[in-house]
C-alpha atoms as one frame of an Amber mdcrd trajectory, in Angstrom:
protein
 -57.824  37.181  91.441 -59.964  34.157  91.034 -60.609  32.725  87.304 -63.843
  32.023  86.179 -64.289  28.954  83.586 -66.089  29.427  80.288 -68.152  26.710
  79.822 -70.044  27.899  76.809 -70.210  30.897  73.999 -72.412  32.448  71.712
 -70.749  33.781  68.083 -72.650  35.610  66.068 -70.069  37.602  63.986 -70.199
  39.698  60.415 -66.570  39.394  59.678 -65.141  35.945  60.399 -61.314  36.741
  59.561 -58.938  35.597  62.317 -61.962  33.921  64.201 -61.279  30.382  63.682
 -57.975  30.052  66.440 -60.857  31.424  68.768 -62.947  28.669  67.611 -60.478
  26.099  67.421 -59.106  27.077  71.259 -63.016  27.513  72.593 -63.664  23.516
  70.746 -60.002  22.416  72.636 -61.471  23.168  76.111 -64.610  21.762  76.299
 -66.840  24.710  75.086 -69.761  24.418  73.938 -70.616  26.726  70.761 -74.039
  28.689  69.815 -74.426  30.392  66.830 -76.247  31.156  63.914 -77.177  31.965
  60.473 -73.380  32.284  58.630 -71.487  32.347  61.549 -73.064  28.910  62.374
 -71.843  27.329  58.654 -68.694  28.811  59.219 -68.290  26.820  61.882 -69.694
  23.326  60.742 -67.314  23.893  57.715 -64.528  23.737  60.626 -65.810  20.303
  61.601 -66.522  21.853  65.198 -70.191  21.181  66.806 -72.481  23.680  66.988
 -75.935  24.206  68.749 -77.895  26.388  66.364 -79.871  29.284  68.059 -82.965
  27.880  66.652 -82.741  24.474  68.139 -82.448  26.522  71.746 -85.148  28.926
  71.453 -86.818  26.468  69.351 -88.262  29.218  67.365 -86.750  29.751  63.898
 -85.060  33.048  62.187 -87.470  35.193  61.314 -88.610  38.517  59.039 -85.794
  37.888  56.554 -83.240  37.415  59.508 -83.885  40.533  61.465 -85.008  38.392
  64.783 -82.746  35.478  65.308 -81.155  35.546  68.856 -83.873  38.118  70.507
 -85.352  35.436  72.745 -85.364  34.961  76.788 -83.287  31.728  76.109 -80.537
  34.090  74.539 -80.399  37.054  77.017 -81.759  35.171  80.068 -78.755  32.889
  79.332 -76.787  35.788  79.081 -77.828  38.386  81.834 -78.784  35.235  84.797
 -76.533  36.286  87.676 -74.845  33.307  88.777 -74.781  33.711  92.287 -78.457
  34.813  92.494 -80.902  32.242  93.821 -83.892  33.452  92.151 -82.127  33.145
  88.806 -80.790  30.073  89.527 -84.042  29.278  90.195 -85.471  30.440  87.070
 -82.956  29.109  84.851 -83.546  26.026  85.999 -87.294  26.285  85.798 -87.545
  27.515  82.168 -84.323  25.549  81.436 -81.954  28.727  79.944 -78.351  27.231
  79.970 -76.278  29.839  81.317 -73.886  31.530  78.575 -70.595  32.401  79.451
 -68.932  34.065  76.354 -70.726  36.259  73.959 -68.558  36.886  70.350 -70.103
  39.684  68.217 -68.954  41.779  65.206 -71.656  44.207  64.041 -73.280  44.935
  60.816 -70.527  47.599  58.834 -72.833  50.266  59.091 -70.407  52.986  58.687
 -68.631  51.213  55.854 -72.442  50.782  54.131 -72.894  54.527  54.698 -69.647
  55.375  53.297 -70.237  53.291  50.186 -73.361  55.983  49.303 -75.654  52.751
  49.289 -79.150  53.310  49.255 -81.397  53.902  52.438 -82.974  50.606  51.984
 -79.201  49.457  52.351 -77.927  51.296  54.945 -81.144  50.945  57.280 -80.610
  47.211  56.789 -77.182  47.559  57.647 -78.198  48.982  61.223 -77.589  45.677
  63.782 -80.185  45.094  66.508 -79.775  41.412  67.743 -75.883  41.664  67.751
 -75.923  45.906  69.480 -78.545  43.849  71.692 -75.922  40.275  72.916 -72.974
  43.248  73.472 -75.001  45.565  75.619 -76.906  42.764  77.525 -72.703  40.763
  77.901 -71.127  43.731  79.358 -73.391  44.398  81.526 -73.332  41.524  83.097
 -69.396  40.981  83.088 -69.236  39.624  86.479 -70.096  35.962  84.875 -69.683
  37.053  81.342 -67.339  37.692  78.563 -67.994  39.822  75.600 -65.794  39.798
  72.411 -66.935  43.434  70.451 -65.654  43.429  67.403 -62.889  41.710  64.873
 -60.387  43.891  66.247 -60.139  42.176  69.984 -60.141  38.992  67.957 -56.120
  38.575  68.468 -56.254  39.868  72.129 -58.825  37.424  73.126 -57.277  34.324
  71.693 -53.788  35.057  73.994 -56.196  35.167  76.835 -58.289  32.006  76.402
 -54.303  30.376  75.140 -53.021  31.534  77.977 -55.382  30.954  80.568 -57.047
  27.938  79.134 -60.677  29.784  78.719 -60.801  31.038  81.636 -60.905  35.078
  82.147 -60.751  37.114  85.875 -63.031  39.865  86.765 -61.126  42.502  85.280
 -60.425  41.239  82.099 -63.760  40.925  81.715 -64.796  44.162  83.237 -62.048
  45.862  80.741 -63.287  43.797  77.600 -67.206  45.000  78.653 -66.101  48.964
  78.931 -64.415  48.139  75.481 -68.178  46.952  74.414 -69.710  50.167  75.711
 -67.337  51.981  73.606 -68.307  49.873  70.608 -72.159  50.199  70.809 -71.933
  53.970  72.195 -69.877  54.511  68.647 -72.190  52.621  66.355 -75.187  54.590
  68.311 -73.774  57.966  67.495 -73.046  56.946  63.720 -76.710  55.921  63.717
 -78.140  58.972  64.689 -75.760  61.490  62.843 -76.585  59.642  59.728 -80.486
  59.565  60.531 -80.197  63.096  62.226 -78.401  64.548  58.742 -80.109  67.628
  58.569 -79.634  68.157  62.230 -83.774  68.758  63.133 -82.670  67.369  66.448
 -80.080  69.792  68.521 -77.766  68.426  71.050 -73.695  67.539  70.299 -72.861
  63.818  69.721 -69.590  63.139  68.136 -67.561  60.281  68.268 -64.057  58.460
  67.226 -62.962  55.370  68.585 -59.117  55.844  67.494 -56.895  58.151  69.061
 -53.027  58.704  70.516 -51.634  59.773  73.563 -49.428  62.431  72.462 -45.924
  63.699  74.425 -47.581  66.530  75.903 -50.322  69.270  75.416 -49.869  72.478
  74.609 -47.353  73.116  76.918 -45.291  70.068  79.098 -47.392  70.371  81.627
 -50.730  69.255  80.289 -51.325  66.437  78.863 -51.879  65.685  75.267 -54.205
  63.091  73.150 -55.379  63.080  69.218 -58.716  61.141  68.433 -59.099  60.657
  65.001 -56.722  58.724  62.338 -54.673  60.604  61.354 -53.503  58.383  59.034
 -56.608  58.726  56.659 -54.977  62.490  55.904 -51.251  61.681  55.942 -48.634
  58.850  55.580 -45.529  59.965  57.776 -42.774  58.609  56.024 -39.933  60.391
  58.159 -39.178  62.319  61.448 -40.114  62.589  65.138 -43.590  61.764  66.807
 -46.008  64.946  65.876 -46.464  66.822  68.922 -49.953  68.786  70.139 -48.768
  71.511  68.888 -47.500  69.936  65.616 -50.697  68.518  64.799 -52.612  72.194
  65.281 -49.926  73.749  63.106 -50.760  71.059  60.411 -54.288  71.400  60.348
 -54.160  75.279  59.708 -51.536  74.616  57.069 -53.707  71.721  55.163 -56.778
  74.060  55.415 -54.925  77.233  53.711 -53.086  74.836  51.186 -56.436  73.491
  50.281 -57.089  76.703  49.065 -55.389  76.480  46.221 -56.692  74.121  43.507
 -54.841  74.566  40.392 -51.705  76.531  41.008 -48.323  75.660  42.368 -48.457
  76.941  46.237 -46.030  76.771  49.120 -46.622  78.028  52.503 -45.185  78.727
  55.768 -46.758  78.273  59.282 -45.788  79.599  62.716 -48.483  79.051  65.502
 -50.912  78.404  62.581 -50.676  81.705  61.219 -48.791  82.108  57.504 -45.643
  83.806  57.750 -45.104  82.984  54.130 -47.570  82.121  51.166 -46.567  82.065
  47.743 -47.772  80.527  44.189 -44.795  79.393  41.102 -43.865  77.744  38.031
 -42.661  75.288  40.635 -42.724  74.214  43.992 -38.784  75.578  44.573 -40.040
  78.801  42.955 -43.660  79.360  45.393 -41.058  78.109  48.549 -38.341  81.208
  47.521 -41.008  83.287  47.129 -42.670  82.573  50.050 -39.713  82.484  52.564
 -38.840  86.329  51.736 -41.721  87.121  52.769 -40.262  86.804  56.402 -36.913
  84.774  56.688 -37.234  84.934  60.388 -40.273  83.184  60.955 -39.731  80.923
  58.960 -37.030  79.336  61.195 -38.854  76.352  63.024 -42.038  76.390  60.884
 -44.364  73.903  59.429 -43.967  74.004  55.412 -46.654  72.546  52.855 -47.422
  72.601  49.533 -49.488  71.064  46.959 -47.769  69.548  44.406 -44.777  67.014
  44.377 -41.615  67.993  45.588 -38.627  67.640  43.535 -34.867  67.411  44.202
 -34.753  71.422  43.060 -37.049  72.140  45.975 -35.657  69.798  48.189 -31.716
  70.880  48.102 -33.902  74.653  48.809 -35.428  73.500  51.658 -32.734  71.828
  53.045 -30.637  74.842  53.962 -34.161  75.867  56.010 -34.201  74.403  59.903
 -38.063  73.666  60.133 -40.110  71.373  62.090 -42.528  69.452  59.608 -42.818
  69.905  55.656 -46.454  68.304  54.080 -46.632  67.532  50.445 -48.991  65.246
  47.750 -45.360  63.007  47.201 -41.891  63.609  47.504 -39.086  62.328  44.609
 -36.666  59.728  45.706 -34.021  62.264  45.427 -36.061  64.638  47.363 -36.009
  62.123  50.106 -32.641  61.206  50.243 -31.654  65.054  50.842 -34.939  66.014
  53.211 -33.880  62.631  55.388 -30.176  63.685  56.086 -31.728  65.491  59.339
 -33.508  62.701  61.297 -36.608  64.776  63.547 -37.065  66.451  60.497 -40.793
  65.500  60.099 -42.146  64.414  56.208 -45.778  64.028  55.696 -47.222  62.548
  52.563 -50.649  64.056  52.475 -53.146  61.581  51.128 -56.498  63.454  51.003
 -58.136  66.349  51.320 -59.946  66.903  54.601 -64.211  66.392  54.601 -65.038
  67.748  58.107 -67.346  69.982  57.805 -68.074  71.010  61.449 -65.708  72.104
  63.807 -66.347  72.307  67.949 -64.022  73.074  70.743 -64.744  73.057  74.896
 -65.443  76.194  76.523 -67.215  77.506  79.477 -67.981  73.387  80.473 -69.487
  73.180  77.250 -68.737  72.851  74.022 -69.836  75.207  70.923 -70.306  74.044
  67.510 -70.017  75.601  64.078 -69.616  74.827  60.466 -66.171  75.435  58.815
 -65.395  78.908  57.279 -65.676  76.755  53.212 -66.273  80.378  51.695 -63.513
  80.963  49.041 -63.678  84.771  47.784 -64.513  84.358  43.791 -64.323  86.511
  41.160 -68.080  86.723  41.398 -68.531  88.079  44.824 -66.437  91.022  43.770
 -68.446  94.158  44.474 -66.532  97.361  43.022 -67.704 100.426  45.087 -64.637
 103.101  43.731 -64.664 105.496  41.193 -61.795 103.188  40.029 -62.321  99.772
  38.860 -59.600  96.831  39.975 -57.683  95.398  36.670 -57.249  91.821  36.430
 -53.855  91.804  38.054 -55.340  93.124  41.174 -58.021  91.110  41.137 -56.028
  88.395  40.885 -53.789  89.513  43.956 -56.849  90.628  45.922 -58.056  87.211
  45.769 -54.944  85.604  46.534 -54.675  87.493  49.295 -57.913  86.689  50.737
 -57.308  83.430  51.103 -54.701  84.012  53.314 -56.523  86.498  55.257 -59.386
  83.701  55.700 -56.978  81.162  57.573 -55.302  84.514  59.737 -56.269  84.828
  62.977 -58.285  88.481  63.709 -57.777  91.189  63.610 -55.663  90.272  60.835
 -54.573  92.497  57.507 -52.740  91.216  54.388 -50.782  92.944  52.406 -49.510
  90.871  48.698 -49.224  90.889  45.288 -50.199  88.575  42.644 -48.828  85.328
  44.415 -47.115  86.485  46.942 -47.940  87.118  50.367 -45.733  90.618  51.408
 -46.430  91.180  55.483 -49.277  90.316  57.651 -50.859  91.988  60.413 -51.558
  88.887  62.549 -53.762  88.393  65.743 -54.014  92.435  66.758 -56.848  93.740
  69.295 -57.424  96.689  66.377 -57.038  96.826  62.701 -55.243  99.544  62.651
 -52.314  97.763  64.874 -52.662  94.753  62.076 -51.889  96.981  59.048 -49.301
  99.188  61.044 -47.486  95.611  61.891 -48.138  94.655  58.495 -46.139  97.547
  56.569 -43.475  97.481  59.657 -42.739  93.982  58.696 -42.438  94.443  54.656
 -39.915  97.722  55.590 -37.891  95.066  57.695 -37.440  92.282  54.856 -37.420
  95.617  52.661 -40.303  94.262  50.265 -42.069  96.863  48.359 -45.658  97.748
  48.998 -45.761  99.998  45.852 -48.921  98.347  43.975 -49.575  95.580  46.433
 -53.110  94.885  47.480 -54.692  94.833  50.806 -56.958  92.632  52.549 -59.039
  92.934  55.841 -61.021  89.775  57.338 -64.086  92.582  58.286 -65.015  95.634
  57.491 -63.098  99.039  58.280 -65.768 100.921  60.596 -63.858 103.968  60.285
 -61.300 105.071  57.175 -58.150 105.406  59.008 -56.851 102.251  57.596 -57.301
 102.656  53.817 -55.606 106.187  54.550 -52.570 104.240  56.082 -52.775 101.757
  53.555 -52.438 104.229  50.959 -49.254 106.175  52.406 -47.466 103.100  52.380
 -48.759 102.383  48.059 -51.496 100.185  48.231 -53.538 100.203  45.478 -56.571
  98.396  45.506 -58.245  96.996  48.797 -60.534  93.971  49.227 -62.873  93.395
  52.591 -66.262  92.213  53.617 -68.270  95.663  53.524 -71.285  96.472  56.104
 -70.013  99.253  58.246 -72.238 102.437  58.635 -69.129 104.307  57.743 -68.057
 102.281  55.146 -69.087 105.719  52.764 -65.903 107.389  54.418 -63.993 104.636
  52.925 -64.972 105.044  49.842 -64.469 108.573  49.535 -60.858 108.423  50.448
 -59.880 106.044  47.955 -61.945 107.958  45.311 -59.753 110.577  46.155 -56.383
 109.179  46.444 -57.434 106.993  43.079 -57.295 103.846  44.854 -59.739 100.688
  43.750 -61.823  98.648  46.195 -64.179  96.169  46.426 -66.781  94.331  48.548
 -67.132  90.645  49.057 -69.920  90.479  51.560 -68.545  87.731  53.591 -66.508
  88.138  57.134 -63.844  85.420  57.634 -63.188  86.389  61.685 -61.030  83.729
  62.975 -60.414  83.638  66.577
């Protein structure tokens, strides 16, 4: 394909790291440079030439900078078709030197939002002339070349090195859909941060990083992440995370989250907790959690939230699972957890701050906030005869949590720190607690005292009567069924304690 020479270039740039080779190369082969404001005395301070934007508009920066390059000199320059007689004729008639190369780097208004700088601040922070050169250079990337942002900064320079400034159609064409992505991105950030309280409906959402993953779901469908994932987690041993992996992870960080002050460990299969457990220490929450089901557990995805020592580690070891998450890991721990090489270590950096979550269906997409309800001590609504002591309150709690991040119809059956059997993913609750108490009778764990939790309300009393065959004691659930009298009235009878929360946690 044929090259096209660039015989001139407009910078106009926030960050200037890396840009001088670009410079330096442009200077080499005869370009000549426009540019302004700071990008401009960068440039003198190079020893290069530069034409400053004011001396080809001939109109100087005004209203404190906001209008430098927004001038028919600047776009006509850049948007004249080449091969069009009428703009040649124009050009030529209003004398516009054509423009060739257009180098931007926008204003860091996510950075400035991030930073929780005042409005003043972050408004200022919103670019117009630069958002204006990209959008105006990619579209016309038949004649032009656009440079986006810092991060093409190395790309571009092995182009113009290698082909002495001059670029082919499709280079160009790529580097312009690159642009779109850039200004479509800085758009969306705009309006979600103007748009805060959401008066104006319709879904924009937007990240410009992402990773081609093995597979989907399954080989045959493909597989990509968007997002950096490396805000969350430092991988620091193991095989590439896989689709399923990463959805396994996420339900794990969201139930370990959970837990603020105490020593927890849990155990994940298909994002559902096979295992959940609180300690003394993080060897003591994973043994308690594992015999909760030493089945499942084979293959999982393990996290907890506090360091893990060599005690834990030599544990753990003796455990085939996929992916184990922690805050830090000892050096010791390492050197045991590394003897198996796809075993997968993740160094969890942060807590997640989504606070929406949205998934295709139906060729649309449907949008919610995240389930951030934690059961307190507060919401607890006694409605027995029998008060719940502190012991079961304690469990009851514990053992919503779990039930929160358990996909419905779901039942939980623990004790204070210790998740016993779960009814997981069941089309009635009835078949959750009947899988439930099957599954402590198989890993023969006691339900003698244990507590019970249900993600909704029991619309007819069959399961607290189950429930209570097998020695539960004390139930916790949302409340609001017509029938939720009949409830009551068994456990009065059968001296049983249970309370109300008022919230649903359905996850589906």
């Amino acid at each position: 394909m044929s090259l096209k020479k660039i015989n001139s270039a407009l910078i106009s740039v926030y960050h200037k790291d890396n840009l001088e080779p670009i410079i330096r190369l442009l200077h080499q082969n005869g370009v000549q440079l426009f540019s302004t404001g700071g990008t401009q005395k960068f440039i003198e301070e190079l020893g290069i030439p530069v034409v400053p934007v004011e001396d080809l508009t001939s109109y100087p920066s005004i209203l404190g900078g906001r209008v430098k390059t927004l001038h028919p000199k600047v776009f006509g320059g850049i948007l004249s078709r080449r091969d069009h007689d009428g703009d040649k004729a124009q050009m030529k008639e209003y004398q516009i030197p054509a423009i060739d190369m257009v180098i931007v780097d926008l204003y860091p208004f996510e950075a400035t939002v991030a930073s929780n700088a005042s409005q003043q601040d972050i408004i200022e922070k919103i670019d117009i002339g630069g958002i204006s050169l990209i959008r105006a250079a990619a579209k016309n990337f038949n004649d032009v070349l656009v440079v986006s942002s810092m991060e093409q900064y190395q790309e571009v320079e092995t182009v113009l090195k290698d082909q002495k400034c001059e670029t082919t159609t499709n280079q160009r064409k790529l580097f312009a859909a690159k642009a779109f992505d850039i200004s479509s991105h800085y758009d969306t950030a705009i309006f979600s941060y103007l748009n805060s309280d959401s008066s104006i409906s319709g879904f924009k959402n937007s990240t410009r990083q992402s990773k081609v993953l093995r597979y989907g779901e399954n080989p045959h469908q493909q597989g990509v992440y968007h997002g950096d994932l490396e805000e969350i987690f430092d991988q620091i041993h193991g095989k590439e995370l896989s689709y399923n992996n990463l959805v396994d992870v996420d339900a794990a960080v969201c139930l370990i989250e959970e837990f603020e002050d105490e020593t927890a460990f849990a155990i994940l299969k298909h994002t559902n907790a096979c295992g959940c457990a609180t300690g003394k220490t993080v060897k003591e929450a994973y043994m308690k959690a594992f015999e909760a089901d030493t089945v499942s557990a084979f293959g999982g995805v393990l996290i907890t939230n506090k360091v893990v020592d060599a005690d834990a580690a030599n544990e753990l070891h003796s455990l085939f699972f996929e992916i184990l998450a922690a805050p830090d890991f000892t050096e010791e721990a390492l050197e045991i957890l590394r003897q198996k090489k796809n075993r997968i270590l993740l160094k969890k950096k942060t807590n997640l701050t989504t606070t929406k979550q949205f998934k295709s269906i139906l060729n649309g997409i449907i949008e919610q906030d995240r389930d951030l309800k934690t059961d307190s001590l507060d919401d607890l609504k006694v409605v027995t005869k029998r008060a719940t002591t502190s012991d079961e309150n304690n469990a009851l709690l514990f053992a919503s949590k779990i039930c929160k991040h358990t996909k419905s119809n779901t039942i939980i059956l623990a004790n204070n720190g210790q998740l016993i059997a779960s009814g997981v993913g069941q089309t009635s609750r009835v078949d959750a607690l009947r899988q439930a108490i099957e599954k402590a009778a198989a890993f023969n764990l006691s339900l003698n005292g244990a507590v019970m939790a249900s993600d909704a309300f029991f619309p007819f009393p069959d399961c607290v009567e189950i429930a209570q065959e097998a020695g539960i004691k004390a139930v916790i659930q949302p409340g609001g069924s017509i029938k939720d009298k009949d409830s009551i009235a068994y456990c009065d009878d059968h001296n049983m304690a249970m309370v109300f929360t008022g919230t649903r946690h359905f996850k589906h």
